[in-house]
mmCIF file of C-alpha atoms in Angstrom:
data_model
loop_
_atom_site.group_PDB
_atom_site.id
_atom_site.type_symbol
_atom_site.label_atom_id
_atom_site.label_comp_id
_atom_site.label_asym_id
_atom_site.label_seq_id
_atom_site.Cartn_x
_atom_site.Cartn_y
_atom_site.Cartn_z
ATOM 1 C CA UNK A 247 0.000 0.000 0.000
ATOM 2 C CA UNK A 248 1.318 3.436 -0.942
ATOM 3 C CA UNK A 249 -1.834 5.602 -1.081
ATOM 4 C CA UNK A 250 -1.482 9.265 -0.103
ATOM 5 C CA UNK A 251 -4.060 11.906 0.764
ATOM 6 C CA UNK A 252 -3.831 15.463 2.053
ATOM 7 C CA UNK A 253 -5.749 17.628 4.517
ATOM 8 C CA UNK A 254 -7.746 19.649 1.994
ATOM 9 C CA UNK A 255 -8.422 16.947 -0.609
ATOM 10 C CA UNK A 256 -11.233 14.403 -1.005
ATOM 11 C CA UNK A 257 -9.742 11.088 0.084
ATOM 12 C CA UNK A 258 -6.549 9.557 -1.320
ATOM 13 C CA UNK A 259 -5.058 11.404 -4.279
ATOM 14 C CA UNK A 260 -2.426 8.974 -5.491
ATOM 15 C CA UNK A 261 -1.129 5.460 -5.016
ATOM 16 C CA UNK A 262 -2.557 1.956 -4.859
ATOM 17 C CA UNK A 263 -3.573 -0.735 -2.412
ATOM 18 C CA UNK A 264 -3.686 -4.523 -2.780
ATOM 19 C CA UNK A 265 -5.228 -6.836 -0.186
ATOM 20 C CA UNK A 266 -5.540 -10.641 -0.353
ATOM 21 C CA UNK A 267 -7.148 -12.956 2.172
ATOM 22 C CA UNK A 268 -7.983 -16.637 2.611
ATOM 23 C CA UNK A 269 -10.304 -18.369 5.069
ATOM 24 C CA UNK A 270 -10.345 -22.129 5.659
ATOM 25 C CA UNK A 271 -13.050 -24.084 7.517
ATOM 26 C CA UNK A 272 -12.493 -27.745 8.424
ATOM 27 C CA UNK A 273 -14.245 -30.058 10.910
ATOM 28 C CA UNK A 274 -10.799 -30.876 12.290
ATOM 29 C CA UNK A 275 -10.440 -27.192 13.182
ATOM 30 C CA UNK A 276 -13.881 -26.902 14.768
ATOM 31 C CA UNK A 277 -15.907 -26.025 11.684
ATOM 32 C CA UNK A 278 -19.317 -27.487 10.836
ATOM 33 C CA UNK A 279 -18.417 -27.985 7.170
ATOM 34 C CA UNK A 280 -15.516 -27.748 4.729
ATOM 35 C CA UNK A 281 -14.930 -24.534 2.811
ATOM 36 C CA UNK A 282 -12.232 -22.271 1.470
ATOM 37 C CA UNK A 283 -12.700 -18.567 0.712
ATOM 38 C CA UNK A 284 -10.322 -16.503 -1.408
ATOM 39 C CA UNK A 285 -10.833 -12.715 -1.554
ATOM 40 C CA UNK A 286 -9.012 -9.812 -3.188
ATOM 41 C CA UNK A 287 -9.275 -6.019 -3.256
ATOM 42 C CA UNK A 288 -7.301 -3.579 -5.399
ATOM 43 C CA UNK A 289 -7.587 0.206 -5.207
ATOM 44 C CA UNK A 290 -5.931 2.842 -7.384
ATOM 45 C CA UNK A 291 -6.049 6.638 -7.127
ATOM 46 C CA UNK A 292 -4.866 9.318 -9.539
ATOM 47 C CA UNK A 293 -5.192 13.084 -9.236
ATOM 48 C CA UNK A 294 -6.273 14.688 -12.511
ATOM 49 C CA UNK A 295 -3.918 17.295 -14.005
ATOM 50 C CA UNK A 296 -6.539 19.986 -14.637
ATOM 51 C CA UNK A 297 -7.598 20.337 -10.976
ATOM 52 C CA UNK A 298 -5.850 19.708 -7.641
ATOM 53 C CA UNK A 299 -9.198 18.657 -6.140
ATOM 54 C CA UNK A 300 -10.232 16.131 -8.837
ATOM 55 C CA UNK A 301 -9.332 12.471 -8.503
ATOM 56 C CA UNK A 302 -10.174 9.150 -10.141
ATOM 57 C CA UNK A 303 -10.787 6.442 -7.547
ATOM 58 C CA UNK A 304 -10.866 2.813 -8.708
ATOM 59 C CA UNK A 305 -11.839 -0.153 -6.555
ATOM 60 C CA UNK A 306 -11.862 -3.749 -7.812
ATOM 61 C CA UNK A 307 -12.897 -6.492 -5.403
ATOM 62 C CA UNK A 308 -13.953 -10.104 -5.621
ATOM 63 C CA UNK A 309 -14.106 -13.476 -3.984
ATOM 64 C CA UNK A 310 -14.648 -17.159 -4.661
ATOM 65 C CA UNK A 311 -15.773 -19.933 -2.356
ATOM 66 C CA UNK A 312 -15.615 -23.712 -2.615
ATOM 67 C CA UNK A 313 -17.559 -25.725 -0.030
ATOM 68 C CA UNK A 314 -19.397 -28.972 0.632
ATOM 69 C CA UNK A 315 -22.254 -27.036 2.206
ATOM 70 C CA UNK A 316 -25.480 -27.344 0.235
ATOM 71 C CA UNK A 317 -26.649 -23.772 0.674
ATOM 72 C CA UNK A 318 -25.598 -21.553 -2.237
ATOM 73 C CA UNK A 319 -25.524 -17.810 -2.628
ATOM 74 C CA UNK A 320 -22.545 -17.044 -0.443
ATOM 75 C CA UNK A 321 -21.879 -13.649 -2.058
ATOM 76 C CA UNK A 322 -24.697 -11.146 -2.616
ATOM 77 C CA UNK A 323 -24.718 -7.987 -4.744
ATOM 78 C CA UNK A 324 -27.289 -5.387 -5.659
ATOM 79 C CA UNK A 325 -28.398 -2.062 -4.299
ATOM 80 C CA UNK A 326 -27.383 0.274 -1.517
ATOM 81 C CA UNK A 327 -28.344 -0.946 1.989
ATOM 82 C CA UNK A 328 -31.153 0.699 3.928
ATOM 83 C CA UNK A 329 -30.091 2.836 6.867
ATOM 84 C CA UNK A 330 -31.788 4.652 9.731
ATOM 85 C CA UNK A 331 -29.762 7.875 9.654
ATOM 86 C CA UNK A 332 -31.033 9.179 12.993
ATOM 87 C CA UNK A 333 -30.087 5.925 14.714
ATOM 88 C CA UNK A 334 -26.719 5.971 12.928
ATOM 89 C CA UNK A 335 -25.995 9.463 14.265
ATOM 90 C CA UNK A 336 -27.051 8.586 17.816
ATOM 91 C CA UNK A 337 -25.101 5.314 17.897
ATOM 92 C CA UNK A 338 -22.142 6.437 15.789
ATOM 93 C CA UNK A 339 -22.778 3.908 13.009
ATOM 94 C CA UNK A 340 -21.575 4.367 9.425
ATOM 95 C CA UNK A 341 -22.255 2.665 6.095
ATOM 96 C CA UNK A 342 -19.501 2.101 3.571
ATOM 97 C CA UNK A 343 -18.942 4.858 1.028
ATOM 98 C CA UNK A 344 -18.396 2.368 -1.807
ATOM 99 C CA UNK A 345 -18.411 -1.370 -2.519
ATOM 100 C CA UNK A 346 -21.981 -1.589 -3.873
ATOM 101 C CA UNK A 347 -23.478 -2.612 -7.204
ATOM 102 C CA UNK A 348 -25.875 0.325 -7.381
ATOM 103 C CA UNK A 349 -28.837 0.527 -9.740
ATOM 104 C CA UNK A 350 -30.108 -3.019 -9.127
ATOM 105 C CA UNK A 351 -32.610 -4.413 -6.587
ATOM 106 C CA UNK A 352 -31.064 -4.972 -3.181
ATOM 107 C CA UNK A 353 -29.524 -8.430 -2.639
ATOM 108 C CA UNK A 354 -30.856 -9.663 -5.990
ATOM 109 C CA UNK A 355 -27.636 -11.120 -7.435
ATOM 110 C CA UNK A 356 -25.957 -14.024 -5.681
ATOM 111 C CA UNK A 357 -23.492 -16.817 -6.276
ATOM 112 C CA UNK A 358 -20.409 -18.668 -5.084
ATOM 113 C CA UNK A 359 -18.120 -16.014 -6.557
ATOM 114 C CA UNK A 360 -18.322 -12.298 -7.311
ATOM 115 C CA UNK A 361 -16.323 -9.554 -8.998
ATOM 116 C CA UNK A 362 -17.146 -5.854 -8.591
ATOM 117 C CA UNK A 363 -15.652 -2.682 -10.057
ATOM 118 C CA UNK A 364 -16.456 0.742 -8.567
ATOM 119 C CA UNK A 365 -15.127 3.713 -10.518
ATOM 120 C CA UNK A 366 -15.572 7.259 -9.179
ATOM 121 C CA UNK A 367 -14.602 10.670 -10.502
ATOM 122 C CA UNK A 368 -14.525 12.874 -7.396
ATOM 123 C CA UNK A 369 -14.566 16.655 -7.483
ATOM 124 C CA UNK A 370 -14.502 18.966 -4.489
ATOM 125 C CA UNK A 371 -17.040 21.803 -4.748
ATOM 126 C CA UNK A 372 -16.379 24.083 -1.806
ATOM 127 C CA UNK A 373 -14.735 24.164 1.599
ATOM 128 C CA UNK A 374 -17.500 25.312 3.951
ATOM 129 C CA UNK A 375 -15.784 24.983 7.353
ATOM 130 C CA UNK A 376 -18.738 26.438 9.239
ATOM 131 C CA UNK A 377 -21.174 25.495 11.971
ATOM 132 C CA UNK A 378 -24.579 26.879 12.957
ATOM 133 C CA UNK A 379 -24.253 29.007 16.089
ATOM 134 C CA UNK A 380 -23.772 26.552 18.972
ATOM 135 C CA UNK A 381 -25.587 23.615 17.344
ATOM 136 C CA UNK A 382 -23.576 20.338 17.430
ATOM 137 C CA UNK A 383 -23.196 20.190 13.635
ATOM 138 C CA UNK A 384 -20.241 21.436 11.625
ATOM 139 C CA UNK A 385 -19.986 21.234 7.810
ATOM 140 C CA UNK A 386 -16.482 20.822 6.469
ATOM 141 C CA UNK A 387 -16.932 20.610 2.692
ATOM 142 C CA UNK A 388 -19.123 19.554 -0.224
ATOM 143 C CA UNK A 389 -18.012 17.311 -3.074
ATOM 144 C CA UNK A 390 -19.482 15.459 -6.060
ATOM 145 C CA UNK A 391 -18.842 11.992 -7.474
ATOM 146 C CA UNK A 392 -19.696 10.575 -10.895
ATOM 147 C CA UNK A 393 -20.205 6.823 -10.433
ATOM 148 C CA UNK A 394 -19.778 3.720 -12.579
ATOM 149 C CA UNK A 395 -20.337 0.219 -11.199
ATOM 150 C CA UNK A 396 -19.845 -3.097 -12.948
ATOM 151 C CA UNK A 397 -20.052 -6.555 -11.455
ATOM 152 C CA UNK A 398 -21.785 -9.867 -10.989
ATOM 153 C CA UNK A 399 -22.183 -12.737 -8.531
ATOM 154 C CA UNK A 400 -22.656 -16.206 -10.012
ATOM 155 C CA UNK A 401 -21.918 -19.933 -9.939
ATOM 156 C CA UNK A 402 -19.791 -21.650 -12.553
ATOM 157 C CA UNK A 403 -17.712 -20.015 -15.271
ATOM 158 C CA UNK A 404 -17.227 -16.290 -15.794
ATOM 159 C CA UNK A 405 -19.434 -14.827 -18.538
ATOM 160 C CA UNK A 406 -18.405 -11.200 -19.306
ATOM 161 C CA UNK A 407 -21.658 -10.659 -21.190
ATOM 162 C CA UNK A 408 -23.676 -11.284 -18.020
ATOM 163 C CA UNK A 409 -22.023 -8.568 -15.939
ATOM 164 C CA UNK A 410 -24.313 -5.786 -14.690
ATOM 165 C CA UNK A 411 -23.462 -2.129 -15.339
ATOM 166 C CA UNK A 412 -24.771 1.115 -13.861
ATOM 167 C CA UNK A 413 -24.017 4.849 -13.856
ATOM 168 C CA UNK A 414 -24.943 7.530 -11.352
ATOM 169 C CA UNK A 415 -23.867 10.473 -9.260
ATOM 170 C CA UNK A 416 -23.674 11.525 -5.626
ATOM 171 C CA UNK A 417 -23.471 14.745 -3.635
ATOM 172 C CA UNK A 418 -21.503 14.325 -0.410
ATOM 173 C CA UNK A 419 -21.157 16.587 2.601
ATOM 174 C CA UNK A 420 -18.384 15.950 5.129
ATOM 175 C CA UNK A 421 -19.725 16.865 8.551
ATOM 176 C CA UNK A 422 -18.853 16.656 12.243
ATOM 177 C CA UNK A 423 -21.525 15.692 14.782
ATOM 178 C CA UNK A 424 -21.380 16.583 18.447
ATOM 179 C CA UNK A 425 -18.203 18.624 17.942
ATOM 180 C CA UNK A 426 -15.894 15.638 17.410
ATOM 181 C CA UNK A 427 -17.603 12.691 15.537
ATOM 182 C CA UNK A 428 -16.997 12.834 11.746
ATOM 183 C CA UNK A 429 -19.115 11.433 8.944
ATOM 184 C CA UNK A 430 -20.293 12.093 5.409
ATOM 185 C CA UNK A 431 -23.878 12.527 4.214
ATOM 186 C CA UNK A 432 -24.113 10.801 0.816
ATOM 187 C CA UNK A 433 -27.137 11.606 -1.392
ATOM 188 C CA UNK A 434 -27.161 9.922 -4.787
ATOM 189 C CA UNK A 435 -28.929 8.291 -7.700
ATOM 190 C CA UNK A 436 -27.869 5.428 -9.952
ATOM 191 C CA UNK A 437 -29.460 3.672 -12.910
ATOM 192 C CA UNK A 438 -28.796 0.095 -13.988
ATOM 193 C CA UNK A 439 -27.976 -0.126 -17.690
ATOM 194 C CA UNK A 440 -28.242 -3.888 -18.160
ATOM 195 C CA UNK A 441 -30.702 -6.710 -17.445
ATOM 196 C CA UNK A 442 -32.642 -6.127 -14.221
ATOM 197 C CA UNK A 443 -31.455 -2.551 -13.786
ATOM 198 C CA UNK A 444 -33.585 -0.019 -11.915
ATOM 199 C CA UNK A 445 -33.362 3.610 -10.877
ATOM 200 C CA UNK A 446 -32.126 3.835 -7.295
ATOM 201 C CA UNK A 447 -32.046 6.823 -4.964
ATOM 202 C CA UNK A 448 -30.263 6.738 -1.610
ATOM 203 C CA UNK A 449 -29.263 8.838 1.350
ATOM 204 C CA UNK A 450 -26.583 7.346 3.609
ATOM 205 C CA UNK A 451 -24.411 8.406 6.481
ATOM 206 C CA UNK A 452 -20.980 7.010 5.653
ATOM 207 C CA UNK A 453 -17.483 7.318 6.960
ATOM 208 C CA UNK A 454 -15.472 10.235 5.595
ATOM 209 C CA UNK A 455 -13.604 9.252 2.446
#
């Protein structure tokens, strides 16, 4: 990992990250069944030359599982998860800012392996750096993201023609609650371009990018 970000930029601005993991279940090790899980995640960031606050963020993730367990559908894709924002503020809970196949019904695509690409073009709009009198809410900045998602979860061989694609956009506000708890309010819309695609609107409280 060699990603780098700066105080007044939206997330990492350069570098890459590679993560690999394996999980093994065996009855001899206390498991109820036999299985092996292999997972990967690769991220790449590049600041665009025409603006110091524009960046391309790429995330590619996937996994594959082999098991003697009869139940299928280990990996699930589709949609942005539902969230109770008030409860998330009160209990300091955050959703992920990325890692979704947006523009498709929630949890509608499943299989023993998955591959998912999230591509974002992020652009900072304005540094606000203001609160509202003594209210426990402080707005740091506003930024936009153009979104492209592509992925699938399935059993058997990879079929590139069956991958689902979507495009969308999001407006994000980095905020601080209660004077010291950060977060980002993410309001967006995405539309699935391929089979089963839908228009999807969301509002999430995520971690700051």
